[in-house]
Amino acid sequence: MLITYPATLTNKTQLSEHVYHLSCTVPTDEAWTYEAGQYMIFHVPSDDPTRPLRRLYSIASSPTNKNTVDFVIELVPNGI
């Protein structure tokens, strides 16, 4: 079952020319947790505001980190 949580980007660090480390807020639901190797689906705005694009990103932070959820994302040519 997919559950949707809003998140806020709290930090963005450029690691190399095309790679970024993103830190986001975690859900306020105390029961929310994840396991190493899980991923999240990002809804990315598109030309049609009623149909956002979806991209899957692996979680880069440890499940023991309760302050942020982190991702390492590479921008690819002609990507969104």
Protein backbone atom coordinates (compact mmCIF):
# COMPACT_ATOMS: atom_id res chain seq x y z
CA MET A 1 0.00 0.00 0.00
CA LEU A 2 1.34 3.42 -0.94
CA ILE A 3 1.10 6.17 1.64
CA THR A 4 1.67 9.81 0.70
CA TYR A 5 3.56 12.16 2.99
CA PRO A 6 4.48 15.76 2.28
CA ALA A 7 8.13 16.66 2.82
CA THR A 8 10.20 19.81 2.82
CA LEU A 9 13.68 20.03 1.38
CA THR A 10 15.91 21.14 4.26
CA ASN A 11 19.34 20.94 2.64
CA LYS A 12 20.77 20.54 -0.86
CA THR A 13 24.49 19.91 -1.33
CA GLN A 14 26.18 19.57 -4.70
CA LEU A 15 28.57 16.59 -4.52
CA SER A 16 29.83 16.74 -8.10
CA GLU A 17 28.87 18.35 -11.39
CA HIS A 18 25.63 16.36 -11.70
CA VAL A 19 25.14 14.72 -8.28
CA TYR A 20 23.27 16.22 -5.32
CA HIS A 21 22.66 15.15 -1.74
CA LEU A 22 19.15 16.11 -0.62
CA SER A 23 17.90 16.11 2.97
CA CYS A 24 14.16 16.25 3.60
CA THR A 25 11.92 16.41 6.63
CA VAL A 26 10.54 13.13 7.90
CA PRO A 27 6.81 12.54 8.36
CA THR A 28 5.39 13.60 11.71
CA ASP A 29 3.67 10.22 12.08
CA GLU A 30 5.61 8.55 14.91
CA ALA A 31 4.90 5.12 13.44
CA TRP A 32 6.62 6.03 10.17
CA THR A 33 9.77 4.03 9.56
CA TYR A 34 11.71 2.48 6.72
CA GLU A 35 14.30 -0.22 6.18
CA ALA A 36 17.69 0.03 4.51
CA GLY A 37 17.33 -0.36 0.74
CA GLN A 38 13.82 1.06 0.50
CA TYR A 39 12.90 3.80 -1.94
CA MET A 40 10.44 6.64 -2.18
CA ILE A 41 8.45 7.88 -5.13
CA PHE A 42 8.82 11.58 -5.87
CA HIS A 43 5.99 13.37 -7.65
CA VAL A 44 7.65 15.81 -10.03
CA PRO A 45 5.65 18.65 -11.63
CA SER A 46 5.00 18.24 -15.35
CA ASP A 47 3.46 20.26 -18.17
CA ASP A 48 0.09 18.82 -17.11
CA PRO A 49 -0.46 19.89 -13.47
CA THR A 50 -3.08 17.17 -12.97
CA ARG A 51 -0.59 14.41 -13.83
CA PRO A 52 2.77 14.75 -12.08
CA LEU A 53 5.64 12.57 -13.24
CA ARG A 54 6.92 9.95 -10.82
CA ARG A 55 10.53 9.11 -10.13
CA LEU A 56 11.82 6.48 -7.69
CA TYR A 57 14.84 7.25 -5.51
CA SER A 58 16.60 5.00 -3.02
CA ILE A 59 16.86 6.32 0.50
CA ALA A 60 20.50 7.11 1.32
CA SER A 61 20.12 7.75 5.05
CA SER A 62 20.17 5.21 7.85
CA PRO A 63 16.81 4.12 9.32
CA THR A 64 18.22 5.12 12.72
CA ASN A 65 18.32 8.77 11.57
CA LYS A 66 15.05 10.21 12.84
CA ASN A 67 15.71 13.84 11.81
CA THR A 68 15.92 13.66 8.02
CA VAL A 69 15.52 11.29 5.13
CA ASP A 70 18.34 11.68 2.61
CA PHE A 71 18.74 10.97 -1.09
CA VAL A 72 21.66 11.14 -3.51
CA ILE A 73 20.35 12.11 -6.93
CA GLU A 74 22.13 12.36 -10.25
CA LEU A 75 20.84 14.78 -12.87
CA VAL A 76 20.95 13.15 -16.29
CA PRO A 77 20.98 14.90 -19.68
CA ASN A 78 17.43 15.48 -20.96
CA GLY A 79 16.01 14.24 -17.63
CA ILE A 80 13.41 16.03 -15.56
